[in-house]
Every structure is written in structure tokens, then in C-alpha cells.
Coordinates of C-alpha atoms and ligand atoms in Angstrom, one line a residue:
M11 CA 0.0 0.0 0.0
D12 CA 1.3 3.3 -1.0
L13 CA 1.8 5.5 2.0
S14 CA 2.9 8.4 0.0
K15 CA -0.9 9.3 -1.1
L16 CA -1.5 10.0 2.5
S17 CA -0.3 13.3 3.8
P18 CA 1.0 13.4 7.5
K19 CA -2.1 15.2 8.4
Q20 CA -4.2 12.7 6.9
L21 CA -2.2 9.8 8.8
L22 CA -3.0 11.7 12.2
E23 CA -6.6 12.3 11.0
I24 CA -7.0 8.5 10.4
D25 CA -5.5 7.7 14.0
A26 CA -7.8 10.7 15.4
C27 CA -11.2 9.0 14.4
T28 CA -12.6 8.6 17.9
R29 CA -15.4 6.3 16.4
C30 CA -18.1 8.6 17.9
G31 CA -20.2 7.9 14.9
D32 CA -21.6 11.3 14.7
C33 CA -20.8 11.1 10.8
L34 CA -23.4 8.2 10.6
R35 CA -26.3 10.4 11.0
F36 CA -25.5 12.5 8.1
C37 CA -24.0 10.3 5.4
P38 CA -26.7 9.8 2.8
V39 CA -25.3 6.8 1.5
Y40 CA -25.2 4.9 4.9
S41 CA -28.8 6.0 5.2
Q42 CA -29.7 3.9 2.2
R43 CA -27.3 1.0 2.8
T44 CA -26.7 0.3 6.6
E45 CA -23.7 -1.3 6.6
E46 CA -20.8 -0.3 8.9
A47 CA -18.0 -0.7 6.3
I48 CA -19.9 1.8 4.0
N49 CA -20.0 4.8 6.6
P50 CA -17.2 7.2 7.0
R51 CA -16.1 5.4 10.3
G52 CA -16.1 2.2 8.8
K53 CA -14.0 3.1 5.9
I54 CA -11.4 4.9 8.4
Q55 CA -11.3 1.8 10.5
A56 CA -10.7 -0.4 7.4
M57 CA -7.8 1.7 6.3
K58 CA -6.2 2.0 9.8
K59 CA -6.2 -1.9 9.9
F60 CA -4.5 -2.2 6.4
L61 CA -2.0 0.5 7.7
R62 CA -1.3 -1.4 10.8
G63 CA -0.7 -4.6 8.9
Q64 CA 1.8 -2.8 6.4
Y65 CA 3.5 -0.2 8.9
G66 CA 2.6 -1.0 12.4
L67 CA 4.9 -2.7 15.2
W68 CA 3.9 -6.2 14.0
A69 CA 5.0 -5.3 10.4
R70 CA 8.2 -3.8 11.8
V71 CA 9.0 -6.9 14.0
F72 CA 7.9 -9.6 11.5
G73 CA 7.3 -8.0 8.1
K74 CA 4.5 -6.6 6.2
K75 CA 1.2 -8.7 6.4
K76 CA 0.2 -9.8 2.8
L77 CA -2.7 -7.6 1.6
D78 CA -5.9 -9.7 1.6
E79 CA -7.3 -9.4 -1.8
A80 CA -11.1 -10.0 -0.6
E81 CA -10.7 -7.3 2.0
L82 CA -9.2 -5.1 -0.4
E83 CA -12.0 -5.7 -3.0
K84 CA -14.7 -5.2 -0.2
F85 CA -13.1 -1.9 0.9
S86 CA -12.9 -0.8 -2.7
E87 CA -16.6 -1.5 -3.1
M88 CA -17.3 0.7 0.0
A89 CA -14.8 3.4 -0.9
Y90 CA -16.4 3.9 -4.4
R91 CA -20.0 4.1 -3.1
C92 CA -19.7 7.5 -1.8
T93 CA -20.9 10.8 -3.5
L94 CA -18.1 12.8 -2.1
C95 CA -20.8 15.2 -0.6
G96 CA -18.5 16.2 2.2
E97 CA -21.1 16.1 4.9
C98 CA -19.0 13.7 6.9
S99 CA -16.3 16.2 6.8
V100 CA -18.5 19.0 8.0
Q101 CA -20.0 17.1 10.9
C102 CA -17.1 15.6 12.3
P103 CA -16.6 16.8 15.8
V104 CA -12.7 16.3 15.5
S105 CA -12.6 18.0 12.2
I106 CA -11.4 15.3 10.0
D107 CA -11.4 16.4 6.4
S108 CA -12.9 12.8 5.4
R109 CA -13.7 14.1 1.7
S110 CA -10.1 14.3 1.1
L111 CA -9.4 11.0 2.7
W112 CA -12.0 9.2 0.4
L113 CA -9.9 10.7 -2.5
A114 CA -6.7 9.4 -1.2
F115 CA -8.0 6.1 -0.6
K116 CA -9.1 5.9 -4.2
E117 CA -5.8 6.6 -5.3
M118 CA -4.4 4.1 -3.2
L119 CA -6.9 1.5 -4.5
V120 CA -6.2 2.4 -8.0
E121 CA -2.5 1.7 -7.4
L122 CA -3.5 -1.6 -6.2
G123 CA -5.7 -2.4 -9.2
H124 CA -9.0 -2.3 -7.2
Y125 CA -11.5 0.0 -8.8
P126 CA -14.7 -0.3 -10.6
K127 CA -13.8 -1.4 -14.2
N128 CA -16.1 1.3 -15.8
L129 CA -14.4 4.0 -14.0
G130 CA -11.3 2.6 -16.2
V131 CA -13.3 3.1 -19.3
M132 CA -14.3 6.6 -18.4
K133 CA -10.4 7.2 -17.9
K134 CA -9.6 5.9 -21.3
N135 CA -12.1 8.3 -22.7
V136 CA -11.0 11.3 -20.8
L137 CA -7.2 10.7 -21.8
A138 CA -8.2 10.0 -25.5
K139 CA -10.8 12.4 -26.1
Y140 CA -10.4 14.9 -23.5
N141 CA -14.0 14.5 -22.3
I142 CA -16.2 12.0 -20.3
S143 CA -18.4 11.3 -22.9
G144 CA -16.1 9.6 -25.4
D145 CA -17.4 11.9 -28.2
S146 CA -15.0 14.0 -30.4
N147 CA -13.8 17.0 -28.5
S148 CA -14.6 19.3 -31.4
S149 CA -18.3 18.7 -30.8
R150 CA -18.0 20.3 -27.4
T151 CA -20.1 23.3 -28.6
D152 CA -22.8 21.3 -30.6
W153 CA -25.4 22.7 -28.1
L154 CA -25.2 26.0 -29.9
D155 CA -26.7 24.6 -32.9
R156 CA -30.1 24.9 -31.2
L157 CA -29.8 28.7 -30.4
E158 CA -31.2 31.2 -33.0
N159 CA -29.5 34.4 -34.0
L160 CA -26.0 33.2 -33.2
P161 CA -23.4 35.8 -33.8
P162 CA -20.7 34.9 -36.5
H163 CA -18.0 34.0 -34.0
R164 CA -20.3 31.6 -32.2
Y165 CA -18.9 32.9 -28.9
Q166 CA -15.5 31.7 -29.8
K167 CA -13.5 34.8 -30.0
E168 CA -9.8 35.3 -30.7
R169 CA -9.7 37.4 -27.5
A170 CA -11.9 38.3 -24.7
E171 CA -11.8 39.3 -21.1
V172 CA -13.7 36.3 -19.7
V173 CA -13.6 32.7 -20.7
Y174 CA -16.7 30.7 -19.9
F175 CA -15.4 27.1 -19.0
I176 CA -18.5 24.9 -20.0
G177 CA -17.8 21.5 -18.5
C178 CA -18.1 18.1 -20.0
V179 CA -21.8 17.2 -18.5
S180 CA -23.3 20.5 -19.9
A181 CA -21.4 20.2 -23.2
Y182 CA -22.4 16.5 -23.9
F183 CA -25.5 15.7 -22.2
P184 CA -28.7 16.9 -23.7
M185 CA -30.6 17.3 -20.6
A186 CA -28.0 19.6 -19.5
H187 CA -27.7 22.0 -22.6
K188 CA -30.1 24.5 -21.3
V189 CA -27.2 25.5 -18.8
P190 CA -24.7 26.7 -21.2
Q191 CA -27.5 27.9 -23.6
S192 CA -29.0 30.3 -21.0
F193 CA -25.7 31.4 -19.6
V194 CA -24.1 32.5 -23.0
R195 CA -27.3 34.5 -23.5
I196 CA -27.1 36.1 -20.1
L197 CA -23.4 37.1 -20.7
E198 CA -24.3 38.3 -24.4
R199 CA -27.2 40.4 -23.1
S200 CA -25.5 41.8 -20.2
G201 CA -22.6 43.0 -22.3
V202 CA -19.9 40.7 -21.1
D203 CA -16.8 40.4 -23.4
F204 CA -16.4 36.5 -23.2
T205 CA -15.7 33.7 -25.1
L206 CA -15.7 29.7 -25.2
L207 CA -12.8 27.7 -25.7
G208 CA -14.6 25.3 -28.1
G209 CA -12.7 22.1 -28.7
E210 CA -9.7 23.6 -26.8
E211 CA -11.6 23.0 -23.7
W212 CA -10.5 20.0 -22.1
C213 CA -12.1 18.1 -19.1
C214 CA -11.1 19.9 -15.9
G215 CA -9.8 16.7 -14.4
F216 CA -12.6 16.3 -11.9
P217 CA -13.8 12.9 -13.0
L218 CA -10.3 11.7 -12.8
I219 CA -9.7 12.9 -9.5
G220 CA -13.1 11.7 -8.1
A221 CA -12.1 8.1 -9.5
G222 CA -8.5 8.0 -7.8
F223 CA -6.7 8.9 -11.2
R224 CA -5.2 12.0 -9.8
R225 CA -1.7 11.4 -11.3
E226 CA -3.3 11.8 -14.9
I227 CA -4.5 15.3 -14.5
D228 CA -1.3 17.5 -14.9
G229 CA -1.7 17.7 -18.8
F230 CA -5.3 18.9 -18.6
I231 CA -4.5 21.8 -16.2
R232 CA -1.7 22.9 -18.5
H233 CA -3.7 23.0 -21.4
N234 CA -6.8 24.7 -20.2
I235 CA -4.8 27.3 -18.4
E236 CA -2.9 27.9 -21.6
G237 CA -6.0 28.1 -23.5
V238 CA -7.4 30.8 -21.3
K239 CA -4.2 32.7 -21.3
E240 CA -4.0 32.6 -25.2
K241 CA -7.4 34.4 -25.3
G242 CA -5.9 37.4 -23.2
A243 CA -8.6 36.5 -20.4
R244 CA -8.1 37.4 -16.8
S245 CA -11.1 35.7 -15.6
V246 CA -12.8 32.3 -16.0
V247 CA -16.4 31.5 -14.9
F248 CA -17.8 28.2 -14.5
S249 CA -21.4 26.9 -14.5
C250 CA -20.2 23.5 -13.3
P251 CA -19.3 23.5 -9.4
S252 CA -17.1 20.6 -9.9
C253 CA -15.0 22.2 -12.5
Y254 CA -15.1 25.5 -10.3
H255 CA -13.7 23.6 -7.1
T256 CA -11.2 21.7 -9.3
W257 CA -9.8 24.8 -10.6
H258 CA -9.6 26.2 -7.3
E259 CA -7.9 23.5 -5.7
N260 CA -5.6 22.2 -8.3
Y261 CA -4.8 24.8 -10.9
H262 CA -2.7 27.0 -8.7
T263 CA -3.4 30.1 -11.1
D264 CA -3.4 33.8 -10.9
L265 CA -6.6 33.8 -13.0
N266 CA -9.9 35.3 -11.3
L267 CA -12.4 32.3 -10.9
F268 CA -16.0 32.8 -10.6
D269 CA -18.9 30.5 -10.2
S270 CA -21.7 31.5 -12.5
T271 CA -24.0 32.4 -9.5
Q272 CA -21.2 34.9 -8.2
F273 CA -20.9 36.0 -11.6
V274 CA -24.5 36.8 -12.3
L275 CA -24.8 38.5 -8.7
N276 CA -22.0 40.8 -9.9
L277 CA -23.9 41.7 -12.9
I278 CA -27.1 42.5 -10.8
K279 CA -25.0 44.6 -8.4
E280 CA -23.6 46.3 -11.4
G281 CA -27.1 47.4 -12.7
R282 CA -26.5 45.2 -15.9
L283 CA -29.2 42.6 -15.3
Q284 CA -32.7 43.5 -14.3
F285 CA -36.0 41.4 -13.9
N286 CA -39.6 41.1 -14.8
E287 CA -41.8 40.2 -12.1
E288 CA -43.4 36.9 -11.7
K289 CA -45.2 35.3 -8.8
I290 CA -43.6 31.9 -8.1
K291 CA -42.6 29.7 -5.1
V292 CA -39.3 28.2 -5.5
T293 CA -36.9 26.2 -3.4
Y294 CA -33.2 25.9 -3.9
H295 CA -30.9 22.7 -3.7
D296 CA -27.3 23.3 -2.8
P297 CA -25.0 21.3 -4.9
C298 CA -22.3 19.7 -2.8
D299 CA -19.4 21.0 -4.6
L300 CA -20.8 24.6 -4.7
G301 CA -22.0 24.7 -0.9
R302 CA -20.0 22.4 1.4
V303 CA -16.9 22.1 -0.9
S304 CA -16.5 25.4 -2.1
G305 CA -18.4 27.6 0.6
I306 CA -20.9 29.2 -1.7
Y307 CA -24.2 29.4 -0.5
E308 CA -25.1 33.0 -0.6
S309 CA -24.8 34.2 -4.1
P310 CA -27.6 32.0 -5.4
R311 CA -29.9 33.1 -2.6
A312 CA -29.1 36.6 -3.2
I313 CA -30.0 36.2 -7.0
L314 CA -33.4 34.7 -6.0
R315 CA -34.1 37.5 -3.5
A316 CA -33.2 40.1 -6.2
M317 CA -36.0 38.7 -8.3
P318 CA -39.3 40.2 -7.9
G319 CA -42.4 38.0 -7.1
V320 CA -40.2 35.2 -6.1
E321 CA -41.1 33.4 -3.0
F322 CA -38.1 31.4 -1.6
I323 CA -38.6 28.4 0.7
E324 CA -35.6 26.6 2.0
L325 CA -35.4 22.8 1.9
A326 CA -35.6 21.2 5.3
N327 CA -32.0 20.2 5.0
H328 CA -30.3 23.2 3.3
G329 CA -26.8 25.0 3.3
E330 CA -24.1 23.1 5.2
R331 CA -26.8 20.3 5.6
C332 CA -28.1 20.1 2.3
K333 CA -28.6 16.4 1.4
C334 CA -26.6 15.3 -1.7
C335 CA -28.9 14.6 -4.8
G336 CA -27.2 11.3 -5.5
G337 CA -25.4 12.7 -8.6
G338 CA -22.1 13.3 -6.9
G339 CA -18.7 11.3 -6.8
L340 CA -19.3 9.3 -9.9
L341 CA -21.9 7.2 -7.8
E342 CA -24.2 7.2 -10.9
M343 CA -21.6 5.2 -12.9
V344 CA -20.8 2.9 -10.1
D345 CA -24.1 2.2 -8.5
P346 CA -27.0 3.7 -10.3
E347 CA -29.6 2.1 -8.3
L348 CA -27.9 3.6 -5.2
S349 CA -27.7 7.0 -6.8
A350 CA -31.4 6.8 -7.5
A351 CA -32.2 6.1 -4.0
L352 CA -30.5 9.2 -2.9
A353 CA -32.4 11.1 -5.6
R354 CA -35.7 9.9 -4.5
E355 CA -35.1 11.2 -1.0
K356 CA -34.3 14.5 -2.4
I357 CA -37.5 14.5 -4.3
K358 CA -39.3 13.8 -1.3
E359 CA -37.9 16.7 0.5
I360 CA -38.4 18.9 -2.3
Q361 CA -42.1 17.9 -2.5
A362 CA -42.5 18.8 1.1
T363 CA -41.6 22.3 0.6
G364 CA -44.9 23.0 -1.7
A365 CA -42.5 24.8 -4.0
E366 CA -43.5 24.8 -7.9
L367 CA -39.8 24.7 -9.0
V368 CA -36.6 23.6 -7.5
I369 CA -33.7 25.5 -8.7
T370 CA -30.0 24.4 -8.5
S371 CA -26.6 25.7 -9.4
C372 CA -25.3 22.2 -10.9
Q373 CA -26.0 20.5 -14.2
Q374 CA -25.6 17.3 -12.7
C375 CA -28.0 17.8 -10.0
V376 CA -30.5 18.8 -12.5
R377 CA -29.9 15.6 -14.4
T378 CA -30.0 13.6 -11.3
I379 CA -33.2 15.0 -10.0
L380 CA -35.1 15.2 -13.0
T381 CA -34.1 11.7 -14.7
T382 CA -35.3 10.0 -11.4
A383 CA -38.6 12.2 -11.1
R384 CA -39.3 11.1 -14.7
R385 CA -38.9 7.4 -13.8
M386 CA -41.0 7.9 -10.6
K387 CA -43.6 9.7 -13.0
I388 CA -43.8 12.9 -10.8
P389 CA -44.0 16.0 -12.6
L390 CA -41.4 17.8 -10.7
K391 CA -39.9 21.0 -12.3
T392 CA -36.4 21.8 -12.1
S393 CA -34.5 24.5 -13.4
Y394 CA -30.6 25.5 -13.4
I395 CA -30.3 29.0 -12.1
T396 CA -29.1 30.8 -15.2
E397 CA -32.1 29.2 -17.1
F398 CA -34.4 30.7 -14.3
V399 CA -32.4 34.2 -14.5
L400 CA -32.7 34.2 -18.2
K401 CA -36.3 33.6 -18.4
H402 CA -37.1 36.5 -16.1
M403 CA -34.4 38.9 -17.7
K404 CA -35.7 42.4 -18.8
Ligands
SF4_2 S1 -17.6 11.9 13.1 FE1 -15.4 11.9 12.7 S2 -14.5 11.0 14.7 FE2 -16.6 10.4 14.7 S3 -16.6 8.3 13.7 FE3 -16.9 9.9 12.0 S4 -15.0 10.1 11.1 FE4 -14.7 9.3 13.2
SF4_3 S1 -18.7 12.2 1.5 FE1 -20.9 11.9 1.8 S2 -21.4 10.1 1.0 FE2 -19.2 9.9 1.1 S3 -18.9 9.2 3.2 FE3 -19.1 11.2 3.6 S4 -21.1 11.7 4.1 FE4 -21.2 9.6 3.1

């Protein structure tokens, strides 16, 4: 087992887990599958056992214990059944950054060859085609074809102040196309000097990191930063919270990075964006990578408050306690049924608010909630926040 994947802080954290079980009450996966080995405490204890066998006193005196392949496989099954929602990190009384631990555990499992095989296929696609769908990367802006009155440059200019980084899901999954379609219109109508990178936008690297293939992302980081700099841009705006977070954490750039809600709120504050009134009751789902992981809770709410006629009702679990919709951490690829079970819980919570519409700021959350609602034959209305903003723009 490769200890170098764990920082000294993480080694201390593994030791520091008091097994209090506070995290168990909050883990959405554990609420659906109540096995000790799947919850945060269980995963930390399993890793502790592996490390003792490899590096503990016994190992120093008698040599490392041979890793048990069946135990590793079980551990892998549990480690990959996690949405990376970060709720365990937020709730842990001894402040264990467990979300980062899960990423490190996956890296260790990848080195040992114990990871879901379809994630290996995803990795091949990303490395060969630079996107998660496996389609040609030059078709990254095909969603533009369904917009009318496009400017001749199709939002792909030689130079611009701002680059809008779309992300793979919005670019390639039809259910999410409204996200970039609405956002480019908002930017255009607000007079923002922006461009897309077109086929030169590569996956941000998040799916690789989330699956444990972090060592593969350096080329992606270099390419995307160079693409932005070639445009002469100083700012990058993201509609995908996972892209936003990945840039923030891993790109180490001096570029200004904005999530779409921060960017839209700035436009409102500058008076570049005004709204028509519509009486409507809405609720808001905090995407894990935007809320807990990036700490952005206020800007989407401030946008909704700025819209006349909008009655905003919070979900029972919101902000730091918002429940994952099931779409995070590649769980949908690994265990679609478990992912759907989380989405069903989310839908029940949304329905309990009595809102006419659920708004969120993540294309993956829109996809997950909407797909599950359709399967359940529930006429739930969902909207990405820029879609809602565009609809009400003067
Ligand atoms: S809340 Fe923290 S200390 Fe308690 S069991 Fe969970 S990870 Fe361990
Ligand atoms: S990140 Fe979320 S799903 Fe994963 S163990 Fe923590 S609470 Fe559970």
C-alpha cells in the first residue's frame, strides 16, 4: 500500500477518528445501505487496519502482512460508493477532512488495481478524447446549434476578457444543454466580453480525481490554463461547481475564478441585469461541490432575493446540511440504483416544501433529480439557476 498518497495530516486524521459515529447520522449513502463498512467511520477503521498490517509494530518486527485481496475488494466496493458530498467532513467533531481522505483512499486503490472497471473506461475516454462522453472534443459546442441568431463567431472569439468554461456534462448531455445555452445568452445580453474555448476546452480533471486517477491530470491543467491565457482573459467563469472547485484546488493559477452565481450576482449589483416580476414559489438545492466543498451558499440566494415576485422556501436540509441528490462522486456510474435512491429522498424533501420549482446551480444535480422524477412519474419542475435568470431577464 502506497503511503505517499496520504499526507502526514491525513495519517494523523486516520488515527484521530474517535469512532464516535456522529458522521453516521448524516451520510446519505449509509442512510440507504446500513453497513458499517460503507459509512465514514467504517472506511477509516478499515484503512487503519490495512496500515497497521503494513506499517505497524507487527510489520516492523515480523514484516508486512500480505494484503488480503478479498478485503481490498470489499474496501474498494465501499470506498467507491460515496458521493463525495462532504457531509461527513462538515459534521465530524474532531474536524477530520474525510472527503479528502476518500480521494486519497481511491488513489491507493487504483495503484492496487481495485477500482470499478467502468471507471477505467471513463479514464480511457478522458485521456483519449479529453471529455467524459467519449465523443469528439470538437463537438463540445454542438449545443449552440439549437440557439437562434448566433453571432458569426459563435461565442468563440480570438480574444476576450472572460472565458466561460462549460464542463463536460453541460456540453455533452442533452438534458443539461440549457445550462450553457442560457448562460451564454445572459453574458451576451449583459454586455460581457466573453469567449468559449470550443474544442480546446478539455475536461477539468474532476472525474479523474474523483475516481482516484489524480496522477493523470497535469496535462489537462496545463492545457486549459494555456487556452485561457491565449485568449488574453483574466477571468474564468464556470457553470459546473465541480469544474470550479477543481480549478480552485488544483490549478494554482492567478486567474480570477467565478462560479456562475457569483458572476450573475455581480452583474445584478452593477445594474447590468434586471428582472421582470413573476409570482412563483421556488426552493433551492445546494450542490455539494458549490456549497459544502466551495463554501458558496449566499450568491444563489441573493440572486433569488433580487427577483421580484419570487417566493423562496428553504429545503428542510439546506446550506451546510443540504443532502446530496445522488449525482456526486461518480456514484451514478458505479451504482446507479444507490444514486437513484438518494435522488428519491431528495425529491421527497423538495415536494415537502410545496414549491412549484426546484432551482439548483449544478447541471449534474438537474440531471439526477429530473431523471429520477421522470422514472417515478412525478411532474417535478427543475431549473438551473441561469435558465431561471434568463427567463425573467428584462
Ligand atoms: S464523526 Fe469523525 S471522529 Fe466520529 S466516527 Fe465519524 S470520522 Fe470518526
Ligand atoms: S462524502 Fe458523503 S457519501 Fe461519502 S462518506 Fe461522507 S457523508 Fe457519506
